[in-house]
Amino acid sequence: MSGPVPLRAEIGSFVEVVGLEVIYPLGSRHIQALTGIDLQVPQGQFLCVRGKSGSGKSTLLHALAGLRKPTAGRVRVGDIEVHELSARHAALYRRRVVGIVFQFFNLLPMLTVAQNVAFPLSLDGARGAALDEKVDELLADFAMLDRRDNYPDQLSGGEMQRIAIARALAIHPDLILADEPTGNLDSAAGNQIWLLLQELCRKRRVTTIMVTHDADATAYADRVVVLEDGEIVEDTDDRSWDSV
Ligand SMILES: Nc1ncnc2c1ncn2[C@@H]1O[C@H](COP(=O)(O)OP(=O)(O)OP(=O)(O)O)[C@@H](O)[C@H]1O
Ligand SMILES: [Mg+2]
């Protein structure tokens, strides 16, 4: 075969965002949260998104999660055109393809640790001994098996976040989206979470996109993208610009 190899195939991007624009209507005016974002993320990359408050980081994650329809542009994850999904299919996409981790852990307080981790699987009908075994395996991986029957309010913030990540992983996601996952943790617990996310990327090849304010997190990431006023102003991985 002769001729140049298409750039897209060369990059093999798992996540592809092209010309993404999000405008929020706000009363009589509009807020332009994202302007022409182009971003390609290869499978298994640990990407850290930084930027000041209001720069559009959460909006970007929401568009990737199918929680926010873009005003313009496209968002592809694997072979799923996320921007085209109906609300019902977007919910299925989040349940089966994406693991989402939030700043405030979002564990269900009335469920035990094990029940929280089992929850996304039980939504899809998993039950019984096979489910228990799977959950316990995950908890063991996260060194939390001895806390399986505790309730979230019996855990530290760092432990709650580990459980939230275990829960996100239960479905074997291809993509993890984390919005300020260490925002409520001290630096030791925060470092543990970053290390954990880095390991997941490396060992399980789960593509991870993490939003954070914290500059220390960048040491764990493969790549850092900085947003300013809804635009990418810095990207440590130049290749993402080549295919634009
Ligand atoms: N639902 C909404 N309606 C109107 N404007 C919104 C909405 N959500 C976000 N915005 C605006 O869009 C812009 C980007 O917000 P976004 O939440 O993405 O920022 P962020 O970078 O995540 O900030 P932070 O670091 O404070 O979480 C901001 O100006 C914000 O006020
Ligand atoms: Mg935010």
Short mmCIF file of C-alpha atoms and ligand atoms in Angstrom, two decimals:
data_model
loop_
_atom_site.label_atom_id
_atom_site.label_comp_id
_atom_site.label_asym_id
_atom_site.label_seq_id
_atom_site.Cartn_x
_atom_site.Cartn_y
_atom_site.Cartn_z
CA MET A 1 0.00 0.00 0.00
CA SER A 2 1.36 3.42 -0.89
CA GLY A 3 0.44 6.96 0.04
CA PRO A 4 0.13 8.61 3.39
CA VAL A 5 -1.60 6.81 6.23
CA PRO A 6 -4.67 8.75 7.39
CA LEU A 7 -3.82 10.68 10.55
CA ARG A 8 -6.90 9.47 12.34
CA ALA A 9 -5.89 5.82 11.95
CA GLU A 10 -2.40 6.69 13.09
CA ILE A 11 -3.70 8.29 16.26
CA GLY A 12 -6.33 5.59 16.79
CA SER A 13 -8.34 7.94 18.96
CA PHE A 14 -10.91 6.33 21.17
CA VAL A 15 -12.55 9.62 22.05
CA GLU A 16 -12.98 12.20 19.35
CA VAL A 17 -14.42 15.62 19.90
CA VAL A 18 -14.77 17.87 16.84
CA GLY A 19 -15.87 21.51 16.83
CA LEU A 20 -17.68 21.10 20.13
CA GLU A 21 -19.65 24.12 21.17
CA VAL A 22 -21.98 24.41 24.15
CA ILE A 23 -24.09 27.48 24.72
CA TYR A 24 -26.32 27.68 27.79
CA PRO A 25 -29.42 29.83 27.56
CA LEU A 26 -29.60 31.98 30.67
CA GLY A 27 -32.66 34.22 30.80
CA SER A 28 -32.37 36.75 28.02
CA ARG A 29 -28.67 36.08 27.43
CA HIS A 30 -26.52 33.12 26.50
CA ILE A 31 -23.38 31.75 28.06
CA GLN A 32 -20.84 30.30 25.68
CA ALA A 33 -19.31 27.54 27.83
CA LEU A 34 -17.31 25.77 25.10
CA THR A 35 -16.09 27.13 21.77
CA GLY A 36 -14.82 24.87 19.00
CA ILE A 37 -13.18 22.20 21.12
CA ASP A 38 -11.19 19.63 19.11
CA LEU A 39 -9.75 16.75 21.08
CA GLN A 40 -8.63 13.22 20.30
CA VAL A 41 -7.88 10.82 23.11
CA PRO A 42 -6.27 7.44 22.37
CA GLN A 43 -7.48 4.35 24.21
CA GLY A 44 -5.88 3.92 27.62
CA GLN A 45 -4.72 7.50 27.94
CA PHE A 46 -4.96 9.26 31.29
CA LEU A 47 -5.92 12.80 30.35
CA CYS A 48 -6.06 15.56 32.89
CA VAL A 49 -8.20 18.63 32.10
CA ARG A 50 -7.28 21.77 34.01
CA GLY A 51 -8.51 25.34 33.95
CA LYS A 52 -9.92 28.07 36.11
CA SER A 53 -13.39 27.96 37.59
CA GLY A 54 -15.94 28.57 34.83
CA SER A 55 -13.54 27.61 32.01
CA GLY A 56 -15.86 24.82 30.81
CA LYS A 57 -14.30 21.68 32.31
CA SER A 58 -17.50 20.16 33.71
CA THR A 59 -19.40 21.12 30.57
CA LEU A 60 -16.86 19.15 28.52
CA LEU A 61 -17.26 16.10 30.77
CA HIS A 62 -21.05 16.40 30.60
CA ALA A 63 -20.92 16.48 26.79
CA LEU A 64 -18.70 13.36 26.83
CA ALA A 65 -21.14 11.67 29.23
CA GLY A 66 -24.12 12.47 27.02
CA LEU A 67 -25.55 14.59 29.83
CA ARG A 68 -25.39 17.78 27.77
CA LYS A 69 -26.29 18.05 24.08
CA PRO A 70 -23.77 20.18 22.20
CA THR A 71 -25.02 23.29 20.46
CA ALA A 72 -22.67 22.34 17.62
CA GLY A 73 -20.00 19.76 16.84
CA ARG A 74 -19.68 16.07 17.56
CA VAL A 75 -18.58 13.74 20.30
CA ARG A 76 -17.63 10.17 19.46
CA VAL A 77 -16.64 7.55 22.02
CA GLY A 78 -15.53 4.29 20.41
CA ASP A 79 -18.12 3.83 17.68
CA ILE A 80 -20.85 5.69 19.57
CA GLU A 81 -21.87 9.11 18.29
CA VAL A 82 -22.70 10.47 21.73
CA HIS A 83 -24.08 13.82 20.53
CA GLU A 84 -26.76 11.98 18.53
CA LEU A 85 -28.06 9.77 21.35
CA SER A 86 -31.63 10.13 22.54
CA ALA A 87 -32.08 10.64 26.29
CA ARG A 88 -32.88 6.94 26.70
CA HIS A 89 -29.85 5.77 24.73
CA ALA A 90 -27.63 8.28 26.51
CA ALA A 91 -28.73 6.76 29.82
CA LEU A 92 -27.88 3.28 28.51
CA TYR A 93 -24.52 4.57 27.25
CA ARG A 94 -23.73 5.90 30.73
CA ARG A 95 -24.80 2.64 32.31
CA ARG A 96 -22.84 0.35 30.01
CA VAL A 97 -19.87 2.26 28.59
CA VAL A 98 -18.91 5.08 30.94
CA GLY A 99 -17.90 5.12 34.59
CA ILE A 100 -18.55 8.51 36.15
CA VAL A 101 -16.85 9.69 39.33
CA PHE A 102 -17.88 12.93 41.02
CA GLN A 103 -16.39 15.23 43.61
CA PHE A 104 -19.02 14.39 46.21
CA PHE A 105 -18.75 10.61 45.73
CA ASN A 106 -22.52 10.23 45.15
CA LEU A 107 -22.73 6.96 47.03
CA LEU A 108 -26.22 5.91 48.04
CA PRO A 109 -26.31 6.40 51.82
CA MET A 110 -28.92 3.75 52.55
CA LEU A 111 -26.95 1.03 50.76
CA THR A 112 -23.87 -0.79 52.08
CA VAL A 113 -20.50 -0.53 50.38
CA ALA A 114 -21.09 -3.86 48.59
CA GLN A 115 -24.63 -2.84 47.55
CA ASN A 116 -23.32 0.46 46.20
CA VAL A 117 -20.73 -1.28 44.02
CA ALA A 118 -23.34 -3.84 42.91
CA PHE A 119 -25.91 -1.16 42.09
CA PRO A 120 -25.04 -0.45 38.41
CA LEU A 121 -24.90 -4.18 37.69
CA SER A 122 -28.19 -4.85 39.44
CA LEU A 123 -29.82 -2.21 37.21
CA ASP A 124 -29.03 -4.54 34.35
CA GLY A 125 -30.52 -7.52 36.17
CA ALA A 126 -27.43 -9.07 37.79
CA ARG A 127 -28.33 -11.01 40.96
CA GLY A 128 -27.16 -13.67 43.38
CA ALA A 129 -23.85 -15.38 44.06
CA ALA A 130 -22.18 -14.45 40.76
CA LEU A 131 -22.86 -10.75 41.48
CA ASP A 132 -21.59 -11.04 45.08
CA GLU A 133 -18.43 -12.71 43.84
CA LYS A 134 -17.79 -10.00 41.28
CA VAL A 135 -18.36 -7.23 43.83
CA ASP A 136 -16.09 -8.87 46.38
CA GLU A 137 -13.35 -9.27 43.78
CA LEU A 138 -13.54 -5.55 43.01
CA LEU A 139 -13.56 -4.63 46.69
CA ALA A 140 -10.50 -6.82 47.23
CA ASP A 141 -8.74 -5.04 44.35
CA PHE A 142 -9.41 -1.77 46.13
CA ALA A 143 -8.40 -3.12 49.57
CA MET A 144 -11.94 -2.49 50.82
CA LEU A 145 -13.28 -6.03 51.21
CA ASP A 146 -13.31 -5.81 55.00
CA ARG A 147 -15.64 -2.79 54.73
CA ARG A 148 -18.17 -4.47 52.43
CA ASP A 149 -21.04 -4.34 54.95
CA ASN A 150 -20.34 -0.81 56.19
CA TYR A 151 -22.42 2.18 55.15
CA PRO A 152 -20.85 5.16 53.33
CA ASP A 153 -21.06 7.40 56.43
CA GLN A 154 -18.76 4.94 58.21
CA LEU A 155 -15.97 5.59 55.69
CA SER A 156 -13.40 8.35 55.26
CA GLY A 157 -13.62 10.61 52.20
CA GLY A 158 -10.73 8.78 50.52
CA GLU A 159 -12.40 5.42 51.17
CA MET A 160 -15.72 6.70 49.83
CA GLN A 161 -14.01 7.84 46.66
CA ARG A 162 -12.31 4.44 46.28
CA ILE A 163 -15.74 2.81 46.53
CA ALA A 164 -17.14 5.30 44.01
CA ILE A 165 -14.37 4.33 41.60
CA ALA A 166 -14.95 0.62 42.25
CA ARG A 167 -18.63 1.19 41.49
CA ALA A 168 -17.75 3.03 38.28
CA LEU A 169 -15.55 0.09 37.27
CA ALA A 170 -18.13 -2.60 38.03
CA ILE A 171 -19.59 -2.34 34.55
CA HIS A 172 -16.13 -2.67 32.94
CA PRO A 173 -16.34 0.78 31.40
CA ASP A 174 -14.27 1.76 28.38
CA LEU A 175 -14.15 5.33 29.62
CA ILE A 176 -13.91 6.88 33.06
CA LEU A 177 -14.97 10.49 33.48
CA ALA A 178 -13.97 12.04 36.78
CA ASP A 179 -14.94 15.57 37.80
CA GLU A 180 -12.73 16.86 40.64
CA PRO A 181 -12.56 13.40 42.23
CA THR A 182 -10.12 14.65 44.85
CA GLY A 183 -11.79 18.02 45.48
CA ASN A 184 -12.92 16.93 48.93
CA LEU A 185 -9.85 15.00 49.97
CA ASP A 186 -6.60 15.93 51.68
CA SER A 187 -3.42 15.62 49.66
CA ALA A 188 -2.48 12.11 50.87
CA ALA A 189 -5.91 10.70 50.01
CA GLY A 190 -5.88 12.68 46.75
CA ASN A 191 -2.54 11.19 45.73
CA GLN A 192 -3.92 7.70 46.40
CA ILE A 193 -6.87 8.36 44.10
CA TRP A 194 -4.65 9.70 41.30
CA LEU A 195 -2.38 6.68 41.63
CA LEU A 196 -5.40 4.39 41.52
CA LEU A 197 -6.73 6.06 38.36
CA GLN A 198 -3.28 5.90 36.78
CA GLU A 199 -3.04 2.17 37.55
CA LEU A 200 -6.48 1.53 36.08
CA CYS A 201 -5.41 3.25 32.88
CA ARG A 202 -2.21 1.27 32.64
CA LYS A 203 -3.44 -2.17 33.71
CA ARG A 204 -6.98 -2.22 32.33
CA ARG A 205 -6.50 0.27 29.49
CA VAL A 206 -9.50 2.26 30.62
CA THR A 207 -9.35 5.66 28.98
CA THR A 208 -9.65 8.23 31.76
CA ILE A 209 -10.51 11.90 31.53
CA MET A 210 -10.16 13.69 34.82
CA VAL A 211 -10.98 17.29 35.59
CA THR A 212 -9.01 18.84 38.41
CA HIS A 213 -7.89 22.19 39.78
CA ASP A 214 -4.89 20.59 41.40
CA ALA A 215 -1.57 21.02 39.62
CA ASP A 216 -0.10 18.05 41.54
CA ALA A 217 -2.41 15.70 39.63
CA THR A 218 -0.58 16.37 36.39
CA ALA A 219 2.34 14.23 37.57
CA TYR A 220 0.09 11.16 37.24
CA ALA A 221 -1.44 12.01 33.87
CA ASP A 222 -0.16 11.03 30.41
CA ARG A 223 -1.33 14.34 29.06
CA VAL A 224 -2.69 17.65 30.29
CA VAL A 225 -5.13 19.90 28.47
CA VAL A 226 -5.85 23.39 29.79
CA LEU A 227 -9.16 25.16 29.14
CA GLU A 228 -9.61 28.92 29.26
CA ASP A 229 -12.94 30.59 28.52
CA GLY A 230 -14.21 27.44 26.80
CA GLU A 231 -11.18 26.94 24.58
CA ILE A 232 -8.17 24.66 24.71
CA VAL A 233 -5.18 26.92 25.26
CA GLU A 234 -2.59 24.30 26.14
CA ASP A 235 -2.10 20.64 25.27
CA THR A 236 0.98 18.71 26.29
CA ASP A 237 0.29 16.24 23.49
CA ASP A 238 0.74 18.11 20.21
CA ARG A 239 -0.45 15.17 18.12
CA SER A 240 -4.06 16.04 18.96
CA TRP A 241 -3.70 19.18 16.87
CA ASP A 242 -2.38 17.39 13.76
CA SER A 243 -5.63 15.84 12.63
CA VAL A 244 -7.74 18.95 13.09
N1 LIG B 1 -26.69 24.89 33.53
C1 LIG B 1 -26.07 26.04 33.23
N2 LIG B 1 -26.77 27.12 32.83
C2 LIG B 1 -26.16 28.27 32.50
N3 LIG B 1 -24.81 28.44 32.55
C3 LIG B 1 -24.07 27.40 32.95
C4 LIG B 1 -24.64 26.14 33.32
N4 LIG B 1 -23.65 25.29 33.67
C5 LIG B 1 -22.51 25.99 33.54
N5 LIG B 1 -22.76 27.24 33.10
C6 LIG B 1 -21.75 28.29 32.79
O1 LIG B 1 -20.88 27.76 31.81
C7 LIG B 1 -19.53 28.13 32.08
C8 LIG B 1 -18.67 26.88 32.24
O2 LIG B 1 -19.11 26.18 33.38
P1 LIG B 1 -18.46 24.81 33.88
O3 LIG B 1 -19.31 24.30 34.98
O4 LIG B 1 -18.26 23.92 32.71
O5 LIG B 1 -17.04 25.32 34.42
P2 LIG B 1 -15.91 24.53 35.23
O6 LIG B 1 -14.63 24.76 34.50
O7 LIG B 1 -16.32 23.14 35.49
O8 LIG B 1 -15.86 25.36 36.61
P3 LIG B 1 -15.53 24.83 38.11
O9 LIG B 1 -14.04 24.64 38.16
O10 LIG B 1 -15.99 25.98 38.97
O11 LIG B 1 -16.30 23.58 38.36
C9 LIG B 1 -19.59 29.01 33.31
O12 LIG B 1 -19.62 30.36 32.90
C10 LIG B 1 -20.90 28.63 33.98
O13 LIG B 1 -21.43 29.72 34.70
MG MG B 2 -16.76 22.05 37.24
#
